[in-house]
Amino acid sequence: MAAAGEPHSSLYDTIVVGAGIQGSFTAYHLAKRGRDTLLLEQFPLPHSRGSSHGQSRIIRHAYAQEHYTQMMAESYGLWEQLEAEAGAPLYRQTGLLVLAANTNPEFQRFCQTLAQHHIPSELFTAESLRGRFPGIRPYCGEAGVSDRTAGVLYADRALRAVQDGFRRCGGALRDSEQVTDIQPGVVVTVTTSGGVYQAKSLVITAGPWANKLLAPLGLLLPLQTLRINVCYWKEKVPGAYGVSAHFPCFLAICDPHHIYGLPSNEYPGLVKICYHSGSPADPEERDRPPEASGLPDIQVLQDFVSKYLPGLVPEPAVVEHCMYTNTPDEDFVLDRHPKFSNIVIGAGFSGHGFKLAPVVGKLLCQLSVGEEPSYTMEPFGIRRFPALPPAAL
Ligand SMILES: Cc1cc2nc3c(=O)[nH]c(=O)nc-3n(C[C@H](O)[C@H](O)[C@H](O)COP(=O)(O)OP(=O)(O)OC[C@H]3O[C@@H](n4cnc5c(N)ncnc54)[C@H](O)[C@@H]3O)c2cc1C
Ligand SMILES: O=C(O)[C@@H]1CCCC=N1
């Protein structure tokens, strides 16, 4: 392996494009297995233009879809391992409350998955919710189920930790290098704004830019890129909804999109509450305010906060931005390119991929080294999208 700054004259085993959480974990797993790996990132690191920035993300076993709960068992272990390697906390247990009408079918699937996987949890009626969480004002007929294992991942710190781990294993990370061309073949040739590199395999984890890199390779995935308003709400009594007051993360199953929140921690006195959707936006235009007048997602959040969380000021105190890259079914894309089997794609993390990144990275690593993946890949295959351009298949 070449020393930092020296040109690398030989072939890499694998090049990974995109140093968000998914590409960084993929590169980390590859380097841990002794693969000579290059991780390329278009922006100077750290940056806040993709999907992996910010201080916090929810981690939970609770899912309505069993395949994710299954993967989370391993993901928790891999986060712990990274935490030990980093020598700094990456996770704080807070618990999570899933809230919905007690007849809601998705809510019932959450309850079933938690029970089937023996995840420590508790069921609440509207009355018992009021008793245990005085900051929440549930309506009649509402129910709750907790996931006691859930909590908050310190996202920025976690991203740095996995990139540091990758470099400690001998991996090369080059930021400020945008990939401008990919030539497939037994040896893949990758041109960037800074040089030309070759590898036996390529992994594309480009977040909202995925289709920009895939289109010249004859593949357009049904991905929708959304600009998300990340809203923080002021506590009327500082700390009332905080981690120290044991306020949990929550996920309210609302129609048409869910609302989720994390206890106050990262900004003192401010609770993060977001709408699980946003306005369609090209990632290059993410900093331009949406053209439509008014912000319907923020209006929905204001109504939610004034109805259910009476101890918060129903006006966002801080609004930051982030990108989602959604698939139609909100399941990830983890697959090989249909025509070029040494090009592996990780995309469409649909606003819920951070917690699963340690396992996603392992699966993308397994696909790129030609190993049998550890989990069923059925939910994640490209062929589940029937309307792909025939050129790709
Ligand atoms: C507001 C918000 C809240 C969320 N909350 C949660 C949560 O609570 N729990 C959870 O599990 N998940 C959550 N998520 C989802 C999670 O953060 C994402 O699924 C995850 O970060 C996606 O990572 P990624 O690596 O695919 O994308 P990105 O982080 O966008 O990384 C892609 C990288 O590729 C680079 N790139 C693109 N094109 C090129 C190129 N041509 N050359 C070089 N580099 C390139 C980009 O610059 C970028 O750095 C949330 C997301 C958002 C936005
Ligand atoms: O993945 C998560 O836990 C959060 C909350 C639910 C919606 C999306 N992201």
Short mmCIF file of N, CA and C in Angstrom, two decimals, residues 44-172:
data_model
loop_
_atom_site.label_atom_id
_atom_site.label_comp_id
_atom_site.label_asym_id
_atom_site.label_seq_id
_atom_site.Cartn_x
_atom_site.Cartn_y
_atom_site.Cartn_z
N PRO A 44 -15.02 18.32 0.54
CA PRO A 44 -14.08 18.25 1.67
C PRO A 44 -14.83 17.76 2.91
N LEU A 45 -14.23 16.86 3.64
CA LEU A 45 -14.89 16.28 4.83
C LEU A 45 -14.53 17.06 6.10
N PRO A 46 -15.44 17.21 7.08
CA PRO A 46 -16.83 16.76 7.02
C PRO A 46 -17.67 17.76 6.21
N HIS A 47 -18.82 17.29 5.70
CA HIS A 47 -19.69 18.20 4.96
C HIS A 47 -21.15 17.95 5.34
N SER A 48 -22.01 18.90 4.96
CA SER A 48 -23.41 18.78 5.37
C SER A 48 -24.34 18.85 4.15
N ARG A 49 -23.89 18.30 3.02
CA ARG A 49 -24.71 18.43 1.80
C ARG A 49 -25.44 17.14 1.42
N GLY A 50 -25.17 16.05 2.13
CA GLY A 50 -25.80 14.78 1.80
C GLY A 50 -26.84 14.41 2.84
N SER A 51 -26.72 13.14 3.35
CA SER A 51 -27.73 12.61 4.27
C SER A 51 -27.16 12.20 5.62
N SER A 52 -25.83 12.22 5.78
CA SER A 52 -25.26 11.59 6.99
C SER A 52 -24.77 12.59 8.03
N HIS A 53 -24.99 13.89 7.81
CA HIS A 53 -24.49 14.88 8.77
C HIS A 53 -25.52 15.12 9.88
N GLY A 54 -25.10 15.91 10.88
CA GLY A 54 -25.99 16.23 12.00
C GLY A 54 -25.54 15.44 13.21
N GLN A 55 -26.05 15.87 14.36
CA GLN A 55 -25.53 15.26 15.59
C GLN A 55 -26.25 13.98 16.00
N SER A 56 -27.46 13.75 15.50
CA SER A 56 -28.22 12.64 16.08
C SER A 56 -29.01 11.84 15.05
N ARG A 57 -29.17 10.55 15.34
CA ARG A 57 -30.07 9.67 14.59
C ARG A 57 -30.68 8.69 15.60
N ILE A 58 -31.90 8.23 15.30
CA ILE A 58 -32.53 7.22 16.15
C ILE A 58 -31.96 5.85 15.81
N ILE A 59 -31.71 5.05 16.85
CA ILE A 59 -31.39 3.63 16.66
C ILE A 59 -32.45 2.84 17.41
N ARG A 60 -32.95 1.79 16.80
CA ARG A 60 -34.05 1.01 17.39
C ARG A 60 -34.09 -0.38 16.79
N HIS A 61 -34.59 -1.33 17.59
CA HIS A 61 -34.93 -2.64 17.03
C HIS A 61 -36.32 -2.57 16.39
N ALA A 62 -37.17 -1.69 16.94
CA ALA A 62 -38.58 -1.67 16.54
C ALA A 62 -38.74 -1.31 15.07
N TYR A 63 -39.34 -2.19 14.33
CA TYR A 63 -39.67 -1.97 12.93
C TYR A 63 -40.96 -2.72 12.65
N ALA A 64 -41.76 -2.21 11.69
CA ALA A 64 -42.94 -2.97 11.28
C ALA A 64 -42.52 -4.11 10.36
N GLN A 65 -41.34 -3.96 9.69
CA GLN A 65 -40.86 -5.00 8.77
C GLN A 65 -39.79 -5.82 9.49
N GLU A 66 -40.06 -7.14 9.56
CA GLU A 66 -39.19 -8.01 10.37
C GLU A 66 -37.75 -8.04 9.88
N HIS A 67 -37.55 -7.90 8.53
CA HIS A 67 -36.17 -8.04 8.05
C HIS A 67 -35.25 -6.99 8.66
N TYR A 68 -35.78 -5.81 8.98
CA TYR A 68 -34.91 -4.79 9.58
C TYR A 68 -34.64 -5.11 11.06
N THR A 69 -35.66 -5.57 11.78
CA THR A 69 -35.45 -5.93 13.20
C THR A 69 -34.39 -7.02 13.30
N GLN A 70 -34.46 -7.96 12.36
CA GLN A 70 -33.47 -9.05 12.33
C GLN A 70 -32.04 -8.50 12.15
N MET A 71 -31.90 -7.56 11.21
CA MET A 71 -30.57 -7.00 10.93
C MET A 71 -30.08 -6.14 12.09
N MET A 72 -31.02 -5.53 12.83
CA MET A 72 -30.60 -4.64 13.92
C MET A 72 -29.89 -5.38 15.04
N ALA A 73 -30.18 -6.68 15.21
CA ALA A 73 -29.51 -7.43 16.28
C ALA A 73 -28.00 -7.36 16.04
N GLU A 74 -27.58 -7.59 14.79
CA GLU A 74 -26.14 -7.54 14.48
C GLU A 74 -25.64 -6.09 14.46
N SER A 75 -26.49 -5.19 14.00
CA SER A 75 -26.06 -3.80 13.88
C SER A 75 -25.68 -3.22 15.25
N TYR A 76 -26.50 -3.51 16.28
CA TYR A 76 -26.17 -3.03 17.63
C TYR A 76 -24.77 -3.50 18.05
N GLY A 77 -24.46 -4.77 17.75
CA GLY A 77 -23.15 -5.32 18.14
C GLY A 77 -22.02 -4.61 17.40
N LEU A 78 -22.24 -4.32 16.12
CA LEU A 78 -21.19 -3.66 15.33
C LEU A 78 -21.00 -2.20 15.77
N TRP A 79 -22.10 -1.55 16.17
CA TRP A 79 -21.95 -0.18 16.71
C TRP A 79 -21.13 -0.22 17.99
N GLU A 80 -21.41 -1.22 18.84
CA GLU A 80 -20.65 -1.34 20.10
C GLU A 80 -19.17 -1.55 19.85
N GLN A 81 -18.89 -2.39 18.82
CA GLN A 81 -17.50 -2.67 18.46
C GLN A 81 -16.81 -1.38 18.00
N LEU A 82 -17.52 -0.59 17.18
CA LEU A 82 -16.92 0.66 16.70
C LEU A 82 -16.71 1.63 17.86
N GLU A 83 -17.68 1.64 18.79
CA GLU A 83 -17.58 2.51 19.96
C GLU A 83 -16.32 2.16 20.76
N ALA A 84 -16.07 0.85 20.90
CA ALA A 84 -14.88 0.41 21.65
C ALA A 84 -13.61 0.82 20.90
N GLU A 85 -13.61 0.67 19.59
CA GLU A 85 -12.44 1.05 18.79
C GLU A 85 -12.20 2.56 18.87
N ALA A 86 -13.30 3.32 18.87
CA ALA A 86 -13.18 4.79 18.85
C ALA A 86 -12.82 5.32 20.24
N GLY A 87 -13.15 4.56 21.28
CA GLY A 87 -12.87 5.00 22.65
C GLY A 87 -13.72 6.21 23.04
N ALA A 88 -14.87 6.36 22.41
CA ALA A 88 -15.78 7.48 22.74
C ALA A 88 -17.21 7.00 22.56
N PRO A 89 -18.13 7.49 23.40
CA PRO A 89 -19.52 7.03 23.25
C PRO A 89 -20.12 7.47 21.91
N LEU A 90 -20.81 6.52 21.27
CA LEU A 90 -21.48 6.82 20.00
C LEU A 90 -22.99 6.70 20.13
N TYR A 91 -23.44 6.21 21.30
CA TYR A 91 -24.84 5.84 21.45
C TYR A 91 -25.31 6.14 22.86
N ARG A 92 -26.55 6.66 22.98
CA ARG A 92 -27.15 6.81 24.31
C ARG A 92 -28.52 6.17 24.31
N GLN A 93 -28.73 5.25 25.24
CA GLN A 93 -30.02 4.56 25.32
C GLN A 93 -31.06 5.52 25.90
N THR A 94 -32.18 5.67 25.22
CA THR A 94 -33.25 6.54 25.72
C THR A 94 -34.60 5.82 25.70
N GLY A 95 -34.66 4.70 24.96
CA GLY A 95 -35.95 4.07 24.68
C GLY A 95 -36.66 4.81 23.56
N LEU A 96 -37.65 4.13 22.99
CA LEU A 96 -38.46 4.71 21.91
C LEU A 96 -39.91 4.35 22.16
N LEU A 97 -40.78 5.30 21.87
CA LEU A 97 -42.21 5.07 22.01
C LEU A 97 -42.83 5.14 20.62
N VAL A 98 -43.53 4.09 20.20
CA VAL A 98 -44.27 4.13 18.94
C VAL A 98 -45.72 4.45 19.29
N LEU A 99 -46.28 5.49 18.69
CA LEU A 99 -47.62 5.96 19.05
C LEU A 99 -48.56 5.84 17.86
N ALA A 100 -49.77 5.35 18.11
CA ALA A 100 -50.76 5.24 17.01
C ALA A 100 -52.12 4.89 17.61
N ALA A 101 -53.15 4.98 16.76
CA ALA A 101 -54.46 4.45 17.18
C ALA A 101 -54.27 2.96 17.42
N ASN A 102 -54.89 2.43 18.49
CA ASN A 102 -54.59 1.03 18.83
C ASN A 102 -55.06 0.03 17.77
N THR A 103 -55.89 0.48 16.83
CA THR A 103 -56.36 -0.43 15.77
C THR A 103 -55.48 -0.33 14.52
N ASN A 104 -54.50 0.54 14.52
CA ASN A 104 -53.68 0.76 13.33
C ASN A 104 -52.88 -0.49 12.96
N PRO A 105 -53.03 -1.01 11.71
CA PRO A 105 -52.35 -2.27 11.35
C PRO A 105 -50.83 -2.17 11.41
N GLU A 106 -50.26 -1.01 11.06
CA GLU A 106 -48.80 -0.88 11.12
C GLU A 106 -48.33 -0.93 12.58
N PHE A 107 -49.11 -0.30 13.46
CA PHE A 107 -48.78 -0.34 14.89
C PHE A 107 -48.79 -1.79 15.39
N GLN A 108 -49.78 -2.53 14.93
CA GLN A 108 -49.86 -3.93 15.37
C GLN A 108 -48.67 -4.74 14.87
N ARG A 109 -48.17 -4.40 13.66
CA ARG A 109 -46.98 -5.10 13.15
C ARG A 109 -45.74 -4.76 13.99
N PHE A 110 -45.65 -3.51 14.44
CA PHE A 110 -44.55 -3.14 15.34
C PHE A 110 -44.61 -4.02 16.60
N CYS A 111 -45.82 -4.13 17.17
CA CYS A 111 -45.98 -4.90 18.42
C CYS A 111 -45.58 -6.36 18.18
N GLN A 112 -46.01 -6.92 17.05
CA GLN A 112 -45.71 -8.33 16.75
C GLN A 112 -44.20 -8.54 16.61
N THR A 113 -43.54 -7.66 15.85
CA THR A 113 -42.10 -7.84 15.61
C THR A 113 -41.35 -7.74 16.93
N LEU A 114 -41.74 -6.77 17.77
CA LEU A 114 -41.05 -6.63 19.06
C LEU A 114 -41.22 -7.91 19.89
N ALA A 115 -42.45 -8.45 19.88
CA ALA A 115 -42.71 -9.66 20.68
C ALA A 115 -41.95 -10.86 20.11
N GLN A 116 -42.01 -11.03 18.78
CA GLN A 116 -41.34 -12.20 18.14
C GLN A 116 -39.84 -12.21 18.39
N HIS A 117 -39.24 -11.02 18.45
CA HIS A 117 -37.78 -10.95 18.62
C HIS A 117 -37.38 -10.73 20.08
N HIS A 118 -38.34 -10.84 20.99
CA HIS A 118 -38.09 -10.73 22.43
C HIS A 118 -37.36 -9.44 22.79
N ILE A 119 -37.75 -8.34 22.15
CA ILE A 119 -37.15 -7.04 22.46
C ILE A 119 -37.88 -6.49 23.70
N PRO A 120 -37.14 -6.09 24.74
CA PRO A 120 -37.81 -5.57 25.94
C PRO A 120 -38.72 -4.39 25.58
N SER A 121 -40.00 -4.54 25.88
CA SER A 121 -40.94 -3.48 25.49
C SER A 121 -42.16 -3.51 26.40
N GLU A 122 -42.98 -2.49 26.29
CA GLU A 122 -44.16 -2.38 27.15
C GLU A 122 -45.29 -1.74 26.34
N LEU A 123 -46.50 -2.20 26.57
CA LEU A 123 -47.66 -1.62 25.87
C LEU A 123 -48.32 -0.57 26.75
N PHE A 124 -48.79 0.51 26.15
CA PHE A 124 -49.43 1.58 26.92
C PHE A 124 -50.80 1.89 26.32
N THR A 125 -51.75 2.19 27.21
CA THR A 125 -53.03 2.77 26.75
C THR A 125 -52.86 4.29 26.83
N ALA A 126 -53.88 5.02 26.33
CA ALA A 126 -53.79 6.49 26.41
C ALA A 126 -53.61 6.91 27.87
N GLU A 127 -54.31 6.21 28.77
CA GLU A 127 -54.26 6.58 30.18
C GLU A 127 -52.88 6.31 30.79
N SER A 128 -52.34 5.12 30.49
CA SER A 128 -51.03 4.82 31.08
C SER A 128 -49.92 5.67 30.44
N LEU A 129 -50.12 6.08 29.20
CA LEU A 129 -49.15 6.99 28.57
C LEU A 129 -49.10 8.31 29.33
N ARG A 130 -50.33 8.81 29.64
CA ARG A 130 -50.42 10.09 30.36
C ARG A 130 -49.71 10.00 31.70
N GLY A 131 -49.86 8.86 32.38
CA GLY A 131 -49.23 8.68 33.69
C GLY A 131 -47.71 8.63 33.59
N ARG A 132 -47.18 7.88 32.62
CA ARG A 132 -45.73 7.67 32.53
C ARG A 132 -45.02 8.84 31.86
N PHE A 133 -45.69 9.47 30.87
CA PHE A 133 -45.03 10.55 30.11
C PHE A 133 -45.91 11.80 30.18
N PRO A 134 -45.81 12.54 31.28
CA PRO A 134 -46.72 13.69 31.44
C PRO A 134 -46.53 14.76 30.36
N GLY A 135 -45.39 14.72 29.64
CA GLY A 135 -45.17 15.71 28.57
C GLY A 135 -45.95 15.40 27.32
N ILE A 136 -46.54 14.19 27.25
CA ILE A 136 -47.31 13.80 26.05
C ILE A 136 -48.80 13.86 26.38
N ARG A 137 -49.58 14.40 25.44
CA ARG A 137 -51.04 14.45 25.67
C ARG A 137 -51.71 13.55 24.63
N PRO A 138 -51.84 12.26 24.92
CA PRO A 138 -52.43 11.36 23.92
C PRO A 138 -53.94 11.55 23.82
N TYR A 139 -54.47 11.16 22.68
CA TYR A 139 -55.92 11.27 22.54
C TYR A 139 -56.56 9.92 22.87
N CYS A 140 -57.86 9.96 23.07
CA CYS A 140 -58.59 8.76 23.45
C CYS A 140 -58.46 7.71 22.33
N GLY A 141 -58.17 6.48 22.69
CA GLY A 141 -58.05 5.42 21.67
C GLY A 141 -56.63 5.29 21.16
N GLU A 142 -55.73 6.18 21.61
CA GLU A 142 -54.35 6.06 21.17
C GLU A 142 -53.64 5.05 22.06
N ALA A 143 -52.65 4.40 21.46
CA ALA A 143 -51.88 3.42 22.22
C ALA A 143 -50.40 3.68 21.99
N GLY A 144 -49.58 3.06 22.80
CA GLY A 144 -48.14 3.19 22.62
C GLY A 144 -47.47 1.85 22.87
N VAL A 145 -46.33 1.64 22.21
CA VAL A 145 -45.51 0.48 22.55
C VAL A 145 -44.07 0.99 22.60
N SER A 146 -43.35 0.53 23.63
CA SER A 146 -41.97 1.03 23.79
C SER A 146 -40.98 -0.01 23.27
N ASP A 147 -39.82 0.49 22.86
CA ASP A 147 -38.66 -0.36 22.57
C ASP A 147 -37.58 0.16 23.51
N ARG A 148 -37.33 -0.61 24.58
CA ARG A 148 -36.42 -0.09 25.61
C ARG A 148 -34.97 -0.04 25.14
N THR A 149 -34.65 -0.79 24.08
CA THR A 149 -33.26 -0.84 23.60
C THR A 149 -32.90 0.36 22.73
N ALA A 150 -33.91 1.15 22.35
CA ALA A 150 -33.68 2.22 21.38
C ALA A 150 -32.94 3.40 22.02
N GLY A 151 -32.47 4.29 21.16
CA GLY A 151 -31.76 5.46 21.67
C GLY A 151 -31.28 6.35 20.55
N VAL A 152 -30.25 7.11 20.87
CA VAL A 152 -29.73 8.11 19.94
C VAL A 152 -28.29 7.76 19.57
N LEU A 153 -28.01 7.77 18.27
CA LEU A 153 -26.62 7.64 17.80
C LEU A 153 -26.07 9.04 17.60
N TYR A 154 -24.84 9.26 18.04
CA TYR A 154 -24.19 10.56 17.82
C TYR A 154 -23.60 10.53 16.42
N ALA A 155 -24.40 11.01 15.45
CA ALA A 155 -24.15 10.73 14.03
C ALA A 155 -22.81 11.28 13.52
N ASP A 156 -22.55 12.56 13.75
CA ASP A 156 -21.30 13.14 13.22
C ASP A 156 -20.09 12.40 13.78
N ARG A 157 -20.16 12.12 15.08
CA ARG A 157 -19.04 11.43 15.74
C ARG A 157 -18.89 10.00 15.20
N ALA A 158 -20.03 9.37 14.92
CA ALA A 158 -20.01 7.99 14.41
C ALA A 158 -19.40 7.94 13.02
N LEU A 159 -19.74 8.93 12.19
CA LEU A 159 -19.20 8.96 10.82
C LEU A 159 -17.68 9.13 10.87
N ARG A 160 -17.25 10.04 11.75
CA ARG A 160 -15.80 10.26 11.87
C ARG A 160 -15.12 8.98 12.38
N ALA A 161 -15.76 8.32 13.34
CA ALA A 161 -15.17 7.11 13.94
C ALA A 161 -14.99 6.00 12.91
N VAL A 162 -15.97 5.83 12.02
CA VAL A 162 -15.86 4.74 11.05
C VAL A 162 -14.81 5.08 10.00
N GLN A 163 -14.73 6.36 9.64
CA GLN A 163 -13.68 6.76 8.66
C GLN A 163 -12.29 6.62 9.29
N ASP A 164 -12.16 6.96 10.57
CA ASP A 164 -10.87 6.78 11.26
C ASP A 164 -10.51 5.30 11.32
N GLY A 165 -11.52 4.47 11.61
CA GLY A 165 -11.30 3.02 11.68
C GLY A 165 -10.82 2.47 10.34
N PHE A 166 -11.45 2.96 9.27
CA PHE A 166 -11.06 2.54 7.90
C PHE A 166 -9.60 2.89 7.66
N ARG A 167 -9.22 4.12 8.01
CA ARG A 167 -7.82 4.53 7.76
C ARG A 167 -6.85 3.73 8.61
N ARG A 168 -7.27 3.43 9.87
CA ARG A 168 -6.38 2.63 10.75
C ARG A 168 -6.12 1.25 10.16
N CYS A 169 -7.08 0.74 9.38
CA CYS A 169 -6.90 -0.58 8.76
C CYS A 169 -6.15 -0.47 7.44
N GLY A 170 -5.63 0.69 7.10
CA GLY A 170 -4.83 0.84 5.89
C GLY A 170 -5.58 1.38 4.70
N GLY A 171 -6.86 1.75 4.88
CA GLY A 171 -7.64 2.26 3.76
C GLY A 171 -7.22 3.68 3.38
N ALA A 172 -7.46 4.04 2.10
CA ALA A 172 -7.12 5.39 1.63
C ALA A 172 -8.41 6.15 1.39
#
